[in-house]
Short mmCIF file of C-alpha atoms in Angstrom, two decimals:
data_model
loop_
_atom_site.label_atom_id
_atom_site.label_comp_id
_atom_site.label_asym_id
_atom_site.label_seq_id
_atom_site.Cartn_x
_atom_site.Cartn_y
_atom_site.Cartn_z
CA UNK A 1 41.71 -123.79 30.29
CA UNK A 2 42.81 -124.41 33.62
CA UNK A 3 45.56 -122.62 35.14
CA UNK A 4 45.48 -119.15 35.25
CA UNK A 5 48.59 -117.79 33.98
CA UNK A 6 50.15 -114.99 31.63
CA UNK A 7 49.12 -115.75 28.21
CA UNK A 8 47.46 -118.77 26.56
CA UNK A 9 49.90 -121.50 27.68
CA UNK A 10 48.35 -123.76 30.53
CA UNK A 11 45.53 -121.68 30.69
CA UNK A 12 42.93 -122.89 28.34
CA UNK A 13 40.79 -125.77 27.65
CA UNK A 14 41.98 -129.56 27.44
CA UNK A 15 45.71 -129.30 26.75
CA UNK A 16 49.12 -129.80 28.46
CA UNK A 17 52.57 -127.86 27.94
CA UNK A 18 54.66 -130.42 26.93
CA UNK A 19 57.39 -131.44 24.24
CA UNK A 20 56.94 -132.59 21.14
CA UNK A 21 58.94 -136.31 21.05
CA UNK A 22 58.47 -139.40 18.36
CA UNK A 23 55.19 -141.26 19.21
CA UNK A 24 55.18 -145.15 18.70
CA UNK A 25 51.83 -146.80 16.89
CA UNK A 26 49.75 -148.08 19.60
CA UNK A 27 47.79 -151.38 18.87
CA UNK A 28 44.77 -151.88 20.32
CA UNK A 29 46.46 -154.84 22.64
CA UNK A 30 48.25 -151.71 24.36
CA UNK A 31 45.66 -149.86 25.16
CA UNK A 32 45.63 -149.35 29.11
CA UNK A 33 42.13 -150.21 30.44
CA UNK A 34 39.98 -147.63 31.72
CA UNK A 35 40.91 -148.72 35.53
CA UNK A 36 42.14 -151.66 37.36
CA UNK A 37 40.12 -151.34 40.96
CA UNK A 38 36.92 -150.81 41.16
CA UNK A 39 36.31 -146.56 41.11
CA UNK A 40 33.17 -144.27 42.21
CA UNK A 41 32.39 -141.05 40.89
CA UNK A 42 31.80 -138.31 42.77
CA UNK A 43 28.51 -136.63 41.81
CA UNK A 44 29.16 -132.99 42.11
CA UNK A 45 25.26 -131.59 41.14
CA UNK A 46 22.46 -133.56 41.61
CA UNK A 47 21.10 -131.11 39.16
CA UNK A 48 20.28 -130.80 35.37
CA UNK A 49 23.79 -129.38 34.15
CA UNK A 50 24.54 -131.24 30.88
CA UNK A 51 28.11 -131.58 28.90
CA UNK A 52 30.09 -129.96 31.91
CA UNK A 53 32.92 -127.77 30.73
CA UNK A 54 35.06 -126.50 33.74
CA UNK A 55 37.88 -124.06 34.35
CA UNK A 56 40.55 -122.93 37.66
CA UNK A 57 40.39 -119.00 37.20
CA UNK A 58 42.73 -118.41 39.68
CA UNK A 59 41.99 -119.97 43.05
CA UNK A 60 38.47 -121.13 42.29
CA UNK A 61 36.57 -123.79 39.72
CA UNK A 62 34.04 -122.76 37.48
CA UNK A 63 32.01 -124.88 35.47
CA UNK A 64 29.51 -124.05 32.54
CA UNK A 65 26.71 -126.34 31.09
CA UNK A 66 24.46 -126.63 28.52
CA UNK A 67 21.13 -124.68 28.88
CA UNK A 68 17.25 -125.55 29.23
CA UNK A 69 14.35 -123.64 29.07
CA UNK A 70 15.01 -122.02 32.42
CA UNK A 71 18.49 -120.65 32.21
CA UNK A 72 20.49 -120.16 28.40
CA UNK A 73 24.46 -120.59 30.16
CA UNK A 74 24.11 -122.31 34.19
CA UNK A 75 27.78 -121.08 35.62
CA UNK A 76 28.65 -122.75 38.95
CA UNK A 77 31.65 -122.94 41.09
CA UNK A 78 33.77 -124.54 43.88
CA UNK A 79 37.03 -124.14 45.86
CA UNK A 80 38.68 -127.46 44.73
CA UNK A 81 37.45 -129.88 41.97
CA UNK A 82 35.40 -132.46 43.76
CA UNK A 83 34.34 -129.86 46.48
CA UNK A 84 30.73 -128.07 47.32
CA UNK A 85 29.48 -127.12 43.77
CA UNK A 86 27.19 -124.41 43.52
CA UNK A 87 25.39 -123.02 41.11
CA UNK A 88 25.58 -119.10 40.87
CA UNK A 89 23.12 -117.70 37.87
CA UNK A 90 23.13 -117.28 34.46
CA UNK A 91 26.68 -116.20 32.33
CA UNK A 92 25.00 -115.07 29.14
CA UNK A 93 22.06 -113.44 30.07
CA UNK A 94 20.89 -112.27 26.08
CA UNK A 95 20.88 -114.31 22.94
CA UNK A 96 23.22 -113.31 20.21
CA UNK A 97 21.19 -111.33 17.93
CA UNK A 98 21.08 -114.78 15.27
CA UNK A 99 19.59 -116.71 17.92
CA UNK A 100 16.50 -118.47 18.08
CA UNK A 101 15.36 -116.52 21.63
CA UNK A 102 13.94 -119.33 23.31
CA UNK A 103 16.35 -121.67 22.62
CA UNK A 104 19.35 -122.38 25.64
CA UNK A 105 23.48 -122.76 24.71
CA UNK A 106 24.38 -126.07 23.80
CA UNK A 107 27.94 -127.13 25.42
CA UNK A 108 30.00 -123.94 26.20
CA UNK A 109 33.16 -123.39 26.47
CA UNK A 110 35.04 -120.65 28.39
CA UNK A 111 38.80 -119.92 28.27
CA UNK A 112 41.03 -116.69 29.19
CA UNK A 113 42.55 -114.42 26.61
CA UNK A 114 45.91 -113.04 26.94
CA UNK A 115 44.31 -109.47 27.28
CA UNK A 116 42.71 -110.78 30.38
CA UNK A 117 39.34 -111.06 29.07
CA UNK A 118 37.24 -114.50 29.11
CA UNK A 119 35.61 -115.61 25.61
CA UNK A 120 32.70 -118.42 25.92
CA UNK A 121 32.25 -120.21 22.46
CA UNK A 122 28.84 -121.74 22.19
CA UNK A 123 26.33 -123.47 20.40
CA UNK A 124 22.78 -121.79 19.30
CA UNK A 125 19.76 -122.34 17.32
CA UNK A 126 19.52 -119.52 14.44
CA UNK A 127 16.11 -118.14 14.59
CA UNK A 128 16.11 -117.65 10.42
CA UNK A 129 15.81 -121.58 10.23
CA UNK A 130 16.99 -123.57 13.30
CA UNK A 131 20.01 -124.39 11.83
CA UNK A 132 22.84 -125.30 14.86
CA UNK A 133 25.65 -122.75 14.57
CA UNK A 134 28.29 -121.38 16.68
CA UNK A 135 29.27 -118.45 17.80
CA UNK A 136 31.26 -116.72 20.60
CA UNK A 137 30.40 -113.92 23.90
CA UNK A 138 32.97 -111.82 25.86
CA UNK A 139 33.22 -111.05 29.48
CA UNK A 140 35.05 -109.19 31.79
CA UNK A 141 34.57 -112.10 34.51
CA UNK A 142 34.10 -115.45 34.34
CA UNK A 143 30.67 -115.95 36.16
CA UNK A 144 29.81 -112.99 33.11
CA UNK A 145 27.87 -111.25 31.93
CA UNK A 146 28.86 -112.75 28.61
CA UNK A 147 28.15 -110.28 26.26
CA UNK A 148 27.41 -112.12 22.37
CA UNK A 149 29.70 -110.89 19.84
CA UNK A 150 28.90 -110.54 16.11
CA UNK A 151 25.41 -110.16 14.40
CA UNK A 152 25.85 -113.44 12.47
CA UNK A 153 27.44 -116.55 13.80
CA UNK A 154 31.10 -117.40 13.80
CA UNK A 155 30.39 -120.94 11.85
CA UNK A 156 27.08 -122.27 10.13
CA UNK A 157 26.76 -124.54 8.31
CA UNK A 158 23.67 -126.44 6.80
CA UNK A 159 24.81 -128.13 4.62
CA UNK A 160 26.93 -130.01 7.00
CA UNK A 161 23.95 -130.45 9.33
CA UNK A 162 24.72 -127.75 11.29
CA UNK A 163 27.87 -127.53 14.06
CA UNK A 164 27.70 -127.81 17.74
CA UNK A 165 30.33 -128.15 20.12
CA UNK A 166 32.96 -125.65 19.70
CA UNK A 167 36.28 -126.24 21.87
CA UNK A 168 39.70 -123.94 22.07
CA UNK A 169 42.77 -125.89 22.26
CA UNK A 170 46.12 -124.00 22.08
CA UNK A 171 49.08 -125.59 20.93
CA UNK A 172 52.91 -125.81 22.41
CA UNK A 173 53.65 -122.81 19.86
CA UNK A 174 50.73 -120.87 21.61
CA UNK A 175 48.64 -120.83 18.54
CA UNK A 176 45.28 -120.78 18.84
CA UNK A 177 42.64 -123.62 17.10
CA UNK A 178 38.74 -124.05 17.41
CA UNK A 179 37.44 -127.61 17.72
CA UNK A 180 33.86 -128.30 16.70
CA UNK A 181 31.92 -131.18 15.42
CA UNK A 182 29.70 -130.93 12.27
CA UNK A 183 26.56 -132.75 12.92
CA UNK A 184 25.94 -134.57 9.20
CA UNK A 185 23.00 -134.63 7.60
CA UNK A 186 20.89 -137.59 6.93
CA UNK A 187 23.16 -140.77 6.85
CA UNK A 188 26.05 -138.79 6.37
CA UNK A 189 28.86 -139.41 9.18
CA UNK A 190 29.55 -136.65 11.61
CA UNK A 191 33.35 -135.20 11.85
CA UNK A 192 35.62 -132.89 14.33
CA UNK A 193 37.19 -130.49 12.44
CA UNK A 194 40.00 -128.41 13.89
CA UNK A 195 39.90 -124.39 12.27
CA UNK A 196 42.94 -122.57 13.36
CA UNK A 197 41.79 -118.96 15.08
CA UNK A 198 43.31 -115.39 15.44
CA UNK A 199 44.24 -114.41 19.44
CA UNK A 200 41.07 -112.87 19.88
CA UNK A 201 39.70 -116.40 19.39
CA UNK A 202 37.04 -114.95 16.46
CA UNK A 203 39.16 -114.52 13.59
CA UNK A 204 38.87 -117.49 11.36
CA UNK A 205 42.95 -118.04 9.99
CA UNK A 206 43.68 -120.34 7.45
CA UNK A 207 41.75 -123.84 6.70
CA UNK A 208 40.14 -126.21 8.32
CA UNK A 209 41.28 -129.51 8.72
CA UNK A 210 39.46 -132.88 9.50
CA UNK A 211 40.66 -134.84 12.46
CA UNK A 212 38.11 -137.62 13.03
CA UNK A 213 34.91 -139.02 11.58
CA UNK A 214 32.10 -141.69 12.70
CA UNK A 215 33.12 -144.38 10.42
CA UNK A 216 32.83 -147.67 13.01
CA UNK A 217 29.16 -149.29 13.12
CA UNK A 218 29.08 -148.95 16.65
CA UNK A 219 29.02 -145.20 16.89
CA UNK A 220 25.44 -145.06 14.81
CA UNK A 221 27.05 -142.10 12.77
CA UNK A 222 27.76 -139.63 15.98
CA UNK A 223 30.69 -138.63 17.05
CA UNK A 224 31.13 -135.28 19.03
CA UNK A 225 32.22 -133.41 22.32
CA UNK A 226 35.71 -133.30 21.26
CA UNK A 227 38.58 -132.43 23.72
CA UNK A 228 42.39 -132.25 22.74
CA UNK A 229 45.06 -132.98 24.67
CA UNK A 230 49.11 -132.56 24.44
CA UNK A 231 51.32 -135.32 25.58
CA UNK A 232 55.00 -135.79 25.84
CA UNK A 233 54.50 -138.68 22.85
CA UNK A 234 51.43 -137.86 20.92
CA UNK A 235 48.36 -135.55 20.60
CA UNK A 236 44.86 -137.36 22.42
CA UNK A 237 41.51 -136.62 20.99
CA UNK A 238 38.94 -137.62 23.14
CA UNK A 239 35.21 -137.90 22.10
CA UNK A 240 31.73 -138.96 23.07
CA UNK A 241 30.04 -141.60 21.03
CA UNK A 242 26.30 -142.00 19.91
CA UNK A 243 23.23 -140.37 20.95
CA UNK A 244 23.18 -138.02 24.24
CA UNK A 245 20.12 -139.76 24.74
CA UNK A 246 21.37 -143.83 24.79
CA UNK A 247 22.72 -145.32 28.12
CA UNK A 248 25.44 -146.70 25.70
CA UNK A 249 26.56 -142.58 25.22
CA UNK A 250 30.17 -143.04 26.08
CA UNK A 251 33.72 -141.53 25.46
CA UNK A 252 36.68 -143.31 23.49
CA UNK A 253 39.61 -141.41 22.25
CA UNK A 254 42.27 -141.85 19.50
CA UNK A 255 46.11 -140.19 18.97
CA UNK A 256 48.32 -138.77 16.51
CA UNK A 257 51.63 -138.10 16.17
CA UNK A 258 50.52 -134.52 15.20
CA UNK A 259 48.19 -131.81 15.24
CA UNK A 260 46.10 -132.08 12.06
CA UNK A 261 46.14 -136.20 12.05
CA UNK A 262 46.07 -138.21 11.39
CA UNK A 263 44.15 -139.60 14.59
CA UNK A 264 43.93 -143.17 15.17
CA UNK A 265 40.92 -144.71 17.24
CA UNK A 266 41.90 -146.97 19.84
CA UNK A 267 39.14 -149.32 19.44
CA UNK A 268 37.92 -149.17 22.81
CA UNK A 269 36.06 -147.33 25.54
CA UNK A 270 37.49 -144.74 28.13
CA UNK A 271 34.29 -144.22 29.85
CA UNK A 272 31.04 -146.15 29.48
CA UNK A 273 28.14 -147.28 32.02
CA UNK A 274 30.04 -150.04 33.11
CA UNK A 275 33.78 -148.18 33.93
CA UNK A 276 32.53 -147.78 37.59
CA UNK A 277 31.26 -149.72 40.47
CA UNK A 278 28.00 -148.24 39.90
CA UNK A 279 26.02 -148.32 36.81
CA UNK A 280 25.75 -145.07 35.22
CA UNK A 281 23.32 -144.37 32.19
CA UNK A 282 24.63 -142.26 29.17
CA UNK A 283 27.75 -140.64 30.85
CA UNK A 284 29.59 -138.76 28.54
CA UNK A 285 30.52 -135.17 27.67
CA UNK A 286 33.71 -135.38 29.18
CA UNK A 287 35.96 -132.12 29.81
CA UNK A 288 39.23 -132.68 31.16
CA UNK A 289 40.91 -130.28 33.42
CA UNK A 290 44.41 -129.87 34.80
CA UNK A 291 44.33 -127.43 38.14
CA UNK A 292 46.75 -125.51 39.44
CA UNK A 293 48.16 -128.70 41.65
CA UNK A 294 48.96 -130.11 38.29
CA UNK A 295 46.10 -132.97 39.51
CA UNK A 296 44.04 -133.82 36.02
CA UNK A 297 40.10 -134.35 36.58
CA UNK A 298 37.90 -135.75 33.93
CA UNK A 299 34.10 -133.66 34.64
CA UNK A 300 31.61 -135.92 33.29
CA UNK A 301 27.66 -135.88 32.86
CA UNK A 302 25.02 -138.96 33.26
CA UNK A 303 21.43 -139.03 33.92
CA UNK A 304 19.62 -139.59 36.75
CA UNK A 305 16.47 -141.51 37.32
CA UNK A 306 14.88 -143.88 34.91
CA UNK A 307 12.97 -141.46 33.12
CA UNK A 308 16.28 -139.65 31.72
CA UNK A 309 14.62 -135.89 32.83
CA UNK A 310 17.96 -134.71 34.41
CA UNK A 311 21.53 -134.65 33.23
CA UNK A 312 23.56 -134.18 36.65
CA UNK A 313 27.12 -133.73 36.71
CA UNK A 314 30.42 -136.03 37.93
CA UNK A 315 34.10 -136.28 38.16
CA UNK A 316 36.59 -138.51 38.13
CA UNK A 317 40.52 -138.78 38.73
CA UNK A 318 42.43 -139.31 35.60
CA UNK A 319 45.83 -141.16 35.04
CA UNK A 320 48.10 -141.72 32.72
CA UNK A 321 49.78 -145.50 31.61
CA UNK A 322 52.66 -145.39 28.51
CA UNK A 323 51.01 -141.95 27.94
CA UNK A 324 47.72 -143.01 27.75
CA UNK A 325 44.81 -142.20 29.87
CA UNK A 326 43.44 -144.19 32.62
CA UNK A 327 40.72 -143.65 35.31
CA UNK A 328 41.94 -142.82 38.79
CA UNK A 329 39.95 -142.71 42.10
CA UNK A 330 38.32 -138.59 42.44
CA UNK A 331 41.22 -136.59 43.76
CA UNK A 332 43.87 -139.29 43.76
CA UNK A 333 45.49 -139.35 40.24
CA UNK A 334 49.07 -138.22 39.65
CA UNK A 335 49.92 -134.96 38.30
CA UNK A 336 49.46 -134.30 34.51
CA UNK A 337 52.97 -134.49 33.15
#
């Protein structure tokens, strides 16, 4: 969700209006990498604001992160992308009623409705056994108050490990789909699934379907923080990779041809420690945002310090190569289509 416009189209979270055209297999050869010149982030918050998911609502940014024990939903905001970010308060003030009380969000996400309202889905701890489930809040505004809908939680699922990470994504035909990641439990691998929704974003339509799974050694079974995007060519599925908590935490991606898959990994890394001219440890998280300019930012978190106590939050310009992304200098990548 990015542009603020009449309806869902170029509005919401992580996607592009676009046409659909025949996508050609990419090898792993033709993968662009992540940048050819050396790049610096630009650290927005040299606070704790963890798995940054960020929005234009007309002429300003807002940005939502995961919670702590201080705050369940940090909102902040800025004028332009990689301009003064401050933070502004809280955007969900009261736990859904299912919620563990003490427990923060995990990993919000905020987009605009066609009715004008602004639905947040996030991740909570159920208080009946600590399960990870998801749910969803309303508000009037986008700096809230979000107010929790539902007495029980939109998905939960133990058996799966619980879910965290809910995403909208909203297709060329304006329909509606919820992106989450189930966590797995025990050695079990951990999946995005994409559940088509209702308008109102709540109403479960239809099946799920499975897009990707951690099924390469190197991922150490987690796979999550998915974000969809529409190309010209192809869809792109982009996706952290291991623990939060390893400096190797990093984001690949992989493409289909359409929606429901299926998705091909490309093998390599997008961003990692190493994609900059400054090590950074863990960074990963990744939202992507197109703003009204048409200028595409990839919002980014990595932790600060050696003794991994703070989460703070970056960005990056973002490119595209044979219609593949790229890393571009903060500010100066080309437009999104």
């Amino acid at each position: 969700m990015h542009v603020e416009q009449q309806g869902y189209r170029c509005v919401m979270r992580k996607r592009l209006c676009v046409l659909l055209v025949v996508v050609l297999a990419v090898p792993f050869s033709a993968v662009p990498s992540a940048h050819a010149a050396p790049l610096a982030p630009k650290l927005l918050l040299r606070k704790d604001f963890p798995d940054p998911e960020v929005n234009q609502f007309a002429d300003r940014y807002y940005a939502y992160g995961t919670g702590s024990h201080e705050t369940r939903v940090p909102v902040a905001t800025a004028l332009s992308p990689t301009g003064e970010w401050t933070i502004i308060g809280e955007a969900m003030p009261e736990p859904a009623a299912w919620m563990d009380e003490k427990a923060g969000v995990w990993a919000p996400d905020v987009f605009r409705r066609p009715d004008g309202k602004y639905l947040m889905y996030l991740t909570g701890r159920r208080a009946s056994d600590g399960t990870r489930c998801l749910g969803a809040a309303l508000s009037e505004n986008p700096v809230g108050p979000f107010a929790p809908l539902g007495e029980e939680p939109l998905v939960c699922k133990p058996e799966e490990g619980g879910d965290i990470d809910p995403v909208s994504f909203v297709d060329d035909d304006e329909r509606l789909y919820l992106l989450y990641k189930s966590n797995g439990p025990g050695d079990q691998p951990s999946i995005i699934w994409l559940q088509p929704v209702a308008p109102d974003g709540v109403t479960l339509t239809g099946d799920r379907r499975e897009l990707l799974r951690s099924d390469l050694p190197e991922e150490d079974d987690v796979i999550e923080a998915p974000v969809l995007i529409r190309r010209p060519s192809h869809y792109v599925l982009f996706y952290s990779v291991k623990s939060y908590t390893n400096s190797d935490y990093h984001t690949s991606y992989a493409t289909a041809s359409a929606l429901a898959g299926p998705y091909t990994k490309t093998g390599g890394r997008w961003l990692d420690r190493t994609s900059f001219d400054e090590t950074l440890d863990g960074p990963g998280g990744a939202d992507i945002t197109t703003g009204s300019d048409g200028q595409q930012h990839a919002f980014f978190h990595a932790w600060l310090g050696r003794t991994q106590a703070m989460r703070a939050m970056f960005a990056t310009g973002m490119d595209w190569k044979d219609d593949l992304p790229i890393l571009a200098p903060p500010g100066g990548g080309t437009r999104s289509d």
